[in-house]
Tab-separated table of C-alpha atoms and ligand atoms in Angstrom:
chain	number	residue	atom	x	y	z
A	1	MET	CA	-1.499	82.635	-13.095
A	2	VAL	CA	1.488	83.170	-10.854
A	3	PHE	CA	1.326	79.583	-9.567
A	4	ALA	CA	1.037	78.153	-13.082
A	5	GLN	CA	4.122	80.130	-14.075
A	6	ARG	CA	6.075	78.777	-11.099
A	7	VAL	CA	5.081	75.209	-11.948
A	8	ARG	CA	6.201	75.733	-15.556
A	9	THR	CA	9.587	76.990	-14.360
A	10	LEU	CA	9.871	73.989	-12.054
A	11	LEU	CA	9.091	71.643	-14.968
A	12	ASP	CA	11.950	73.250	-16.920
A	13	GLN	CA	14.298	72.668	-13.979
A	14	MET	CA	13.079	69.071	-13.712
A	15	SER	CA	13.761	68.273	-17.339
A	16	LEU	CA	17.237	69.824	-17.094
A	17	ALA	CA	17.963	67.727	-13.999
A	18	GLY	CA	16.379	64.548	-15.380
A	19	VAL	CA	13.732	64.408	-12.654
A	20	ASP	CA	10.410	62.761	-13.583
A	21	THR	CA	8.276	63.584	-10.559
A	22	VAL	CA	8.402	66.076	-7.698
A	23	LEU	CA	6.602	65.263	-4.440
A	24	LEU	CA	5.981	68.064	-1.921
A	25	SER	CA	4.332	67.853	1.469
A	26	VAL	CA	4.974	69.825	4.687
A	27	GLY	CA	7.106	72.935	4.112
A	28	ALA	CA	7.016	76.121	2.086
A	29	ASP	CA	7.565	74.603	-1.372
A	30	LEU	CA	3.939	73.436	-1.466
A	31	PRO	CA	2.357	76.872	-0.828
A	32	TYR	CA	4.937	78.394	-3.164
A	33	LEU	CA	3.550	76.309	-6.033
A	34	THR	CA	-0.129	76.154	-5.092
A	35	GLY	CA	-1.022	78.803	-2.526
A	36	TYR	CA	-2.111	75.938	-0.257
A	37	GLU	CA	-0.340	75.240	2.999
A	38	THR	CA	-0.818	71.868	4.642
A	39	THR	CA	-1.054	71.302	8.377
A	40	PRO	CA	1.829	69.191	9.699
A	41	LEU	CA	-0.328	66.302	10.846
A	42	GLU	CA	-0.159	62.543	10.408
A	43	ARG	CA	-2.567	62.582	7.460
A	44	LEU	CA	-0.654	62.930	4.217
A	45	THR	CA	-1.083	65.896	1.909
A	46	MET	CA	1.205	65.714	-1.121
A	47	LEU	CA	1.533	67.604	-4.360
A	48	VAL	CA	2.616	65.442	-7.280
A	49	VAL	CA	4.177	67.389	-10.153
A	50	ASP	CA	5.145	65.798	-13.446
A	51	SER	CA	4.944	66.693	-17.115
A	52	ALA	CA	1.259	65.642	-17.142
A	53	GLY	CA	0.421	68.384	-14.625
A	54	SER	CA	0.078	68.807	-10.866
A	55	THR	CA	-2.158	66.858	-8.536
A	56	LEU	CA	-2.786	67.572	-4.884
A	57	VAL	CA	-3.402	64.389	-2.912
A	58	VAL	CA	-5.264	65.519	0.182
A	59	PRO	CA	-7.284	63.939	3.013
A	60	GLU	CA	-10.959	64.021	2.128
A	61	LEU	CA	-11.798	66.006	5.278
A	62	GLU	CA	-9.324	68.734	4.328
A	63	ALA	CA	-10.329	68.963	0.674
A	64	PRO	CA	-12.893	71.715	1.433
A	65	ARG	CA	-10.027	73.956	2.660
A	66	VAL	CA	-8.299	73.795	-0.709
A	67	ALA	CA	-9.078	76.767	-2.919
A	68	PRO	CA	-9.361	75.573	-6.514
A	69	GLY	CA	-6.141	76.198	-8.372
A	70	GLU	CA	-4.312	75.012	-11.427
A	71	PHE	CA	-3.947	71.495	-10.102
A	72	GLU	CA	-6.174	68.457	-9.806
A	73	ILE	CA	-7.389	67.369	-6.407
A	74	VAL	CA	-7.428	63.726	-5.382
A	75	ALA	CA	-9.124	63.329	-2.003
A	76	TRP	CA	-8.287	60.133	-0.127
A	77	LYS	CA	-10.709	58.522	2.316
A	78	GLU	CA	-9.915	57.780	5.956
A	79	THR	CA	-9.987	54.043	5.231
A	80	SER	CA	-7.543	54.123	2.325
A	81	ASN	CA	-3.753	54.527	2.324
A	82	PRO	CA	-2.613	57.764	0.691
A	83	LEU	CA	0.847	56.337	-0.009
A	84	ASP	CA	-0.748	53.795	-2.363
A	85	VAL	CA	-2.429	56.710	-4.145
A	86	VAL	CA	0.842	58.665	-4.485
A	87	ALA	CA	2.944	55.620	-5.425
A	88	LYS	CA	0.547	54.807	-8.276
A	89	MET	CA	1.173	58.266	-9.716
A	90	CYS	CA	4.971	57.819	-9.701
A	91	PRO	CA	7.142	56.169	-12.370
A	92	PRO	CA	8.185	52.801	-10.835
A	93	SER	CA	11.813	53.147	-11.866
A	94	GLY	CA	12.005	56.876	-12.428
A	95	SER	CA	13.747	59.754	-10.720
A	96	ILE	CA	11.676	61.275	-7.917
A	97	ALA	CA	12.527	64.481	-6.043
A	98	LEU	CA	11.063	64.901	-2.580
A	99	GLY	CA	10.630	68.001	-0.375
A	100	ASP	CA	13.199	68.138	2.448
A	101	GLN	CA	10.583	68.438	5.181
A	102	THR	CA	8.559	65.402	4.108
A	103	TRP	CA	8.165	63.133	7.127
A	104	SER	CA	10.458	60.114	7.022
A	105	VAL	CA	7.485	57.812	7.662
A	106	PHE	CA	6.108	58.841	4.264
A	107	LEU	CA	9.453	58.514	2.516
A	108	MET	CA	9.913	55.055	4.004
A	109	GLY	CA	6.446	54.061	2.799
A	110	LEU	CA	7.314	55.271	-0.702
A	111	LEU	CA	10.679	53.469	-0.696
A	112	GLU	CA	8.819	50.271	0.119
A	113	ARG	CA	6.283	50.754	-2.660
A	114	LEU	CA	8.758	51.990	-5.293
A	115	PRO	CA	11.919	49.950	-4.699
A	116	LYS	CA	13.324	50.706	-8.162
A	117	ALA	CA	12.779	54.454	-8.130
A	118	ARG	CA	15.654	56.855	-7.377
A	119	PHE	CA	14.871	59.442	-4.709
A	120	ARG	CA	16.583	62.780	-4.263
A	121	SER	CA	15.989	66.189	-2.681
A	122	ALA	CA	13.700	68.662	-4.435
A	123	THR	CA	15.570	71.616	-2.910
A	124	PRO	CA	18.130	72.027	-5.727
A	125	LEU	CA	15.177	72.371	-8.141
A	126	LEU	CA	13.134	74.826	-6.079
A	127	ARG	CA	15.877	76.826	-4.406
A	128	PRO	CA	16.775	78.994	-7.438
A	129	LEU	CA	13.086	79.719	-8.031
A	130	ARG	CA	12.269	80.607	-4.448
A	131	ALA	CA	15.417	82.681	-3.879
A	132	ARG	CA	14.514	85.071	-6.678
A	133	LYS	CA	11.252	86.697	-5.674
A	134	ASP	CA	8.688	87.554	-8.350
A	135	ALA	CA	6.678	90.796	-8.377
A	136	ALA	CA	3.810	89.309	-6.356
A	137	GLU	CA	6.179	88.113	-3.632
A	138	ILE	CA	8.061	91.407	-3.485
A	139	GLY	CA	4.762	93.225	-2.964
A	140	LEU	CA	3.930	90.910	-0.050
A	141	LEU	CA	7.394	91.246	1.525
A	142	GLU	CA	7.155	95.036	1.232
A	143	ALA	CA	3.777	95.004	2.955
A	144	ALA	CA	5.084	92.761	5.753
A	145	ALA	CA	8.137	95.022	6.209
A	146	ALA	CA	5.935	98.122	6.328
A	147	THR	CA	3.895	96.528	9.118
A	148	VAL	CA	6.901	95.923	11.382
A	149	ASP	CA	8.217	99.394	10.525
A	150	ARG	CA	4.990	100.822	11.960
A	151	VAL	CA	5.645	98.791	15.100
A	152	SER	CA	9.253	100.100	15.224
A	153	ALA	CA	7.932	103.645	14.980
A	154	ARG	CA	5.745	103.010	18.036
A	155	LEU	CA	8.521	101.488	20.173
A	156	PRO	CA	9.942	104.774	21.531
A	157	SER	CA	6.582	105.457	23.159
A	158	VAL	CA	6.472	102.044	24.839
A	159	ARG	CA	7.424	102.043	28.519
A	160	PHE	CA	10.517	99.859	29.051
A	161	ARG	CA	11.968	100.890	32.388
A	162	GLY	CA	10.667	99.002	35.409
A	163	ARG	CA	8.872	96.386	33.295
A	164	ARG	CA	9.820	92.790	32.662
A	165	GLU	CA	11.168	91.799	29.254
A	166	ARG	CA	8.214	89.440	28.828
A	167	GLU	CA	5.652	92.178	29.312
A	168	VAL	CA	7.302	94.410	26.731
A	169	ALA	CA	7.686	91.449	24.363
A	170	ARG	CA	3.976	90.695	24.674
A	171	GLU	CA	3.237	94.295	23.737
A	172	VAL	CA	5.489	94.028	20.666
A	173	MET	CA	3.613	90.883	19.637
A	174	ASP	CA	0.238	92.602	20.069
A	175	MET	CA	1.410	95.598	18.027
A	176	MET	CA	2.378	93.324	15.116
A	177	ILE	CA	-1.204	92.045	14.980
A	178	GLN	CA	-2.677	95.551	15.428
A	179	GLU	CA	-0.557	96.830	12.550
A	180	GLY	CA	-1.624	94.104	10.147
A	181	HIS	CA	0.221	90.819	10.685
A	182	ASP	CA	-1.781	87.578	10.690
A	183	GLU	CA	0.545	86.169	13.325
A	184	GLY	CA	3.641	87.084	15.261
A	185	GLN	CA	6.414	84.500	14.986
A	186	PHE	CA	9.050	85.837	17.391
A	187	TRP	CA	9.476	88.881	19.620
A	188	ILE	CA	12.867	89.172	21.229
A	189	VAL	CA	13.271	91.827	23.926
A	190	ALA	CA	16.802	91.464	25.313
A	191	SER	CA	17.835	93.974	27.961
A	192	GLY	CA	21.089	94.782	29.725
A	193	PRO	CA	23.452	91.760	29.742
A	194	ASN	CA	20.753	89.711	27.975
A	195	SER	CA	21.217	91.879	24.868
A	196	ALA	CA	24.576	90.133	24.399
A	197	SER	CA	22.664	86.901	23.597
A	198	PRO	CA	21.447	87.122	19.982
A	199	HIS	CA	18.498	84.718	20.328
A	200	HIS	CA	17.617	85.627	23.906
A	201	GLU	CA	14.237	84.365	25.081
A	202	PRO	CA	12.357	87.272	26.776
A	203	SER	CA	12.636	86.658	30.517
A	204	GLU	CA	11.402	87.886	33.873
A	205	ARG	CA	14.294	90.360	34.052
A	206	THR	CA	13.202	93.886	34.903
A	207	ILE	CA	14.509	96.513	32.503
A	208	GLU	CA	16.584	99.190	34.273
A	209	ALA	CA	18.071	102.601	33.603
A	210	GLY	CA	21.295	102.327	31.598
A	211	ASP	CA	20.233	99.112	29.821
A	212	VAL	CA	20.744	98.613	26.151
A	213	VAL	CA	17.687	96.808	24.749
A	214	VAL	CA	17.655	94.854	21.484
A	215	VAL	CA	14.158	94.369	20.077
A	216	ASP	CA	14.028	91.856	17.210
A	217	PHE	CA	10.657	90.757	15.916
A	218	GLY	CA	8.758	89.408	12.947
A	219	GLY	CA	5.664	87.603	11.830
A	220	ARG	CA	3.609	86.638	8.818
A	221	GLN	CA	1.186	88.482	6.636
A	222	ALA	CA	-0.544	86.817	3.662
A	223	GLY	CA	1.991	84.005	3.948
A	224	TYR	CA	5.122	86.175	3.807
A	225	CYS	CA	7.494	86.910	6.670
A	226	SER	CA	8.944	90.013	8.290
A	227	ASP	CA	12.055	90.350	10.449
A	228	THR	CA	13.586	93.553	11.805
A	229	ALA	CA	15.678	94.620	14.784
A	230	ARG	CA	16.397	97.935	16.446
A	231	THR	CA	18.454	98.769	19.526
A	232	PHE	CA	17.407	101.214	22.249
A	233	VAL	CA	18.938	102.565	25.410
A	234	ILE	CA	17.142	103.400	28.660
A	235	GLY	CA	18.297	106.895	29.493
A	236	GLU	CA	21.472	108.547	28.230
A	237	PRO	CA	23.880	106.168	26.441
A	238	THR	CA	27.541	105.813	27.459
A	239	ALA	CA	30.317	106.688	25.007
A	240	GLU	CA	30.992	102.975	24.561
A	241	GLN	CA	27.353	102.178	23.782
A	242	ILE	CA	27.328	104.958	21.207
A	243	ARG	CA	30.532	103.668	19.626
A	244	VAL	CA	29.328	100.056	19.439
A	245	HIS	CA	26.015	101.116	17.939
A	246	ALA	CA	27.710	103.386	15.377
A	247	THR	CA	30.011	100.508	14.370
A	248	VAL	CA	27.096	98.113	13.832
A	249	LEU	CA	25.199	100.720	11.824
A	250	GLU	CA	28.260	101.433	9.679
A	251	ALA	CA	28.719	97.685	9.072
A	252	GLN	CA	25.089	97.352	8.112
A	253	GLN	CA	25.095	100.319	5.745
A	254	GLN	CA	28.352	99.295	4.065
A	255	ALA	CA	27.029	95.760	3.581
A	256	LEU	CA	23.887	97.186	1.987
A	257	ALA	CA	25.971	99.408	-0.304
A	258	ALA	CA	28.030	96.376	-1.393
A	259	CYS	CA	24.957	94.413	-2.539
A	260	ARG	CA	24.584	94.156	-6.277
A	261	PRO	CA	23.831	91.418	-8.795
A	262	GLY	CA	26.979	89.359	-9.253
A	263	ALA	CA	28.379	89.938	-5.758
A	264	THR	CA	28.676	86.755	-3.719
A	265	ALA	CA	26.703	86.177	-0.536
A	266	GLU	CA	29.933	85.697	1.426
A	267	SER	CA	31.381	88.983	0.163
A	268	ILE	CA	28.518	90.880	1.822
A	269	ASP	CA	29.225	89.073	5.079
A	270	GLY	CA	32.878	90.001	4.602
A	271	VAL	CA	32.084	93.702	4.226
A	272	ALA	CA	30.035	93.843	7.430
A	273	ARG	CA	32.605	91.762	9.311
A	274	GLY	CA	35.448	93.925	8.022
A	275	VAL	CA	33.927	97.092	9.488
A	276	ILE	CA	33.412	95.415	12.858
A	277	GLU	CA	36.921	93.900	12.865
A	278	GLN	CA	38.465	97.269	12.020
A	279	ALA	CA	36.755	98.781	15.028
A	280	GLY	CA	38.247	96.026	17.201
A	281	PHE	CA	35.051	94.076	17.853
A	282	GLY	CA	35.595	91.196	15.388
A	283	GLU	CA	35.429	88.426	17.987
A	284	TYR	CA	32.079	89.755	19.244
A	285	PHE	CA	30.213	89.400	15.926
A	286	ILE	CA	29.234	85.790	16.495
A	287	HIS	CA	26.717	85.025	13.754
A	288	ARG	CA	26.336	85.267	9.983
A	289	THR	CA	25.348	88.619	8.479
A	290	GLY	CA	21.975	87.569	7.103
A	291	HIS	CA	19.474	85.078	5.757
A	292	GLY	CA	17.011	84.959	2.896
A	293	ILE	CA	13.350	85.529	3.705
A	294	GLY	CA	10.061	84.848	1.964
A	295	LEU	CA	7.512	82.176	2.819
A	296	GLU	CA	9.963	81.202	5.572
A	297	THR	CA	11.780	83.529	7.963
A	298	HIS	CA	15.080	81.779	7.279
A	299	GLU	CA	15.689	80.498	3.753
A	300	HIS	CA	18.297	80.754	0.998
A	301	PRO	CA	20.494	82.681	0.377
A	302	TYR	CA	22.511	82.816	3.605
A	303	LEU	CA	25.088	85.610	3.905
A	304	VAL	CA	27.894	83.628	5.463
A	305	ALA	CA	31.574	82.908	4.806
A	306	GLY	CA	31.827	79.886	2.512
A	307	ASN	CA	28.674	80.678	0.525
A	308	ASN	CA	29.835	81.845	-2.893
A	309	GLU	CA	26.274	81.907	-4.237
A	310	VAL	CA	25.878	84.947	-6.491
A	311	LEU	CA	23.275	87.620	-5.721
A	312	GLU	CA	20.577	88.088	-8.344
A	313	PRO	CA	17.845	90.690	-8.833
A	314	GLY	CA	14.790	89.770	-6.776
A	315	MET	CA	16.683	88.098	-3.944
A	316	CYS	CA	15.485	89.284	-0.526
A	317	PHE	CA	17.459	88.760	2.669
A	318	SER	CA	18.292	90.305	6.010
A	319	ILE	CA	21.397	92.328	6.766
A	320	GLU	CA	21.777	92.104	10.533
A	321	PRO	CA	25.269	92.556	11.907
A	322	GLY	CA	25.677	92.689	15.679
A	323	ILE	CA	28.259	93.133	18.406
A	324	TYR	CA	27.767	91.162	21.617
A	325	LEU	CA	29.917	91.973	24.659
A	326	PRO	CA	29.361	89.018	27.029
A	327	GLY	CA	27.880	89.892	30.397
A	328	ARG	CA	27.541	93.557	29.395
A	329	PHE	CA	25.445	94.485	26.364
A	330	GLY	CA	24.850	93.862	22.680
A	331	VAL	CA	23.645	95.778	19.633
A	332	ARG	CA	21.950	94.479	16.483
A	333	ILE	CA	20.369	96.377	13.598
A	334	GLU	CA	18.409	94.379	11.046
A	335	ASP	CA	16.676	95.254	7.815
A	336	ILE	CA	15.317	93.129	4.998
A	337	VAL	CA	16.772	94.242	1.681
A	338	MET	CA	15.930	93.438	-1.928
A	339	VAL	CA	18.472	93.146	-4.733
A	340	THR	CA	17.516	95.254	-7.764
A	341	GLU	CA	19.012	95.268	-11.294
A	342	SER	CA	21.876	97.506	-10.108
A	343	HIS	CA	22.139	97.490	-6.302
A	344	ALA	CA	19.868	96.762	-3.320
A	345	VAL	CA	17.212	98.670	-1.411
A	346	PRO	CA	16.012	98.173	2.163
A	347	LEU	CA	12.391	97.133	2.636
A	348	ASN	CA	12.606	98.275	6.270
A	349	ASN	CA	13.073	101.983	6.699
A	350	SER	CA	12.321	102.831	10.331
A	351	ASP	CA	14.773	104.966	12.333
A	352	ARG	CA	18.019	103.024	12.860
A	353	SER	CA	19.623	105.378	15.361
A	354	LEU	CA	20.287	104.472	19.001
A	355	ARG	CA	17.096	105.919	20.393
A	356	VAL	CA	16.792	106.913	23.998
A	357	VAL	CA	13.636	105.524	25.598
A	358	SER	CA	12.222	105.559	29.086
B	401	ZN	ZN1	18.209	85.203	14.272
B	402	ZN	ZN1	15.608	89.287	13.410
B	403	ZN	ZN1	16.865	87.816	10.864
């Protein structure tokens, strides 16, 4: 039902854009339309969508993995060339839109077989659909957010002091699975000076008293992603640590309050940045304020200066301002939020305060 509806919406977009055929392979557009995710291997799996319907061209040995859906299945044999199969289904001189993550070897094979066709990116067609989550997707994002919130709630009872970042990170990963994720995708534990590096890779550093620790983690559950970050301190925080944390939290909450349909993505970034600049930390907020999330951890819309994309009900994205004082410490607070008809609500709701841990 839900997939058939998405395909119908795509067909509307295609006719508006004058696209005859959409071809999707590796990447999230394929599971978005079919519920089937292909493995990124050398054997081609490709969904062909045109006004006649959708067809999944799949290696014969993988056909048993495909749950029947509202598409036809064409299984190709090991001895045949799947590009011949796909090319035959395409209009020889038509307009063909291709998924961005399709391997170039497949595109080159199609260019050879369809020299008169015009190829373009399928992203402009799918992006507006995928950015606005439907009820089924919102339910899955809420469930994924609730899982990492349960992990956040357990973090204060984790032992940090005297342990290596990697050990704590491993525990965070395990907790994501225990709480209901199918897989963990990242588990950043950044302590002391490492917390000033936003994408720090958990290291052999031993966590000490006085450290600020940023824990940023997420994974997947039923295909949908989670992503949240909280900041802790080992023992009593200094006045400066308290002030930096309070500034980041204020930036995050003001950005959330500014979200509403019709606001631009860059205006939300501007609100968060404004709070941090006012407090004198502007040069230490070194990344965009947020990113969309859904089947992928990072997807449209991006909350960044220069993106005047307008927020719409159903859009889900992170709000994750941070302040990073090089060589000293950093703070980041991240929630996924959903735009409603009138404002936005956080899907993550665990304690955001600077919690003292041992
Ligand atoms: Zn990030
Ligand atoms: Zn994150
Ligand atoms: Zn994020």
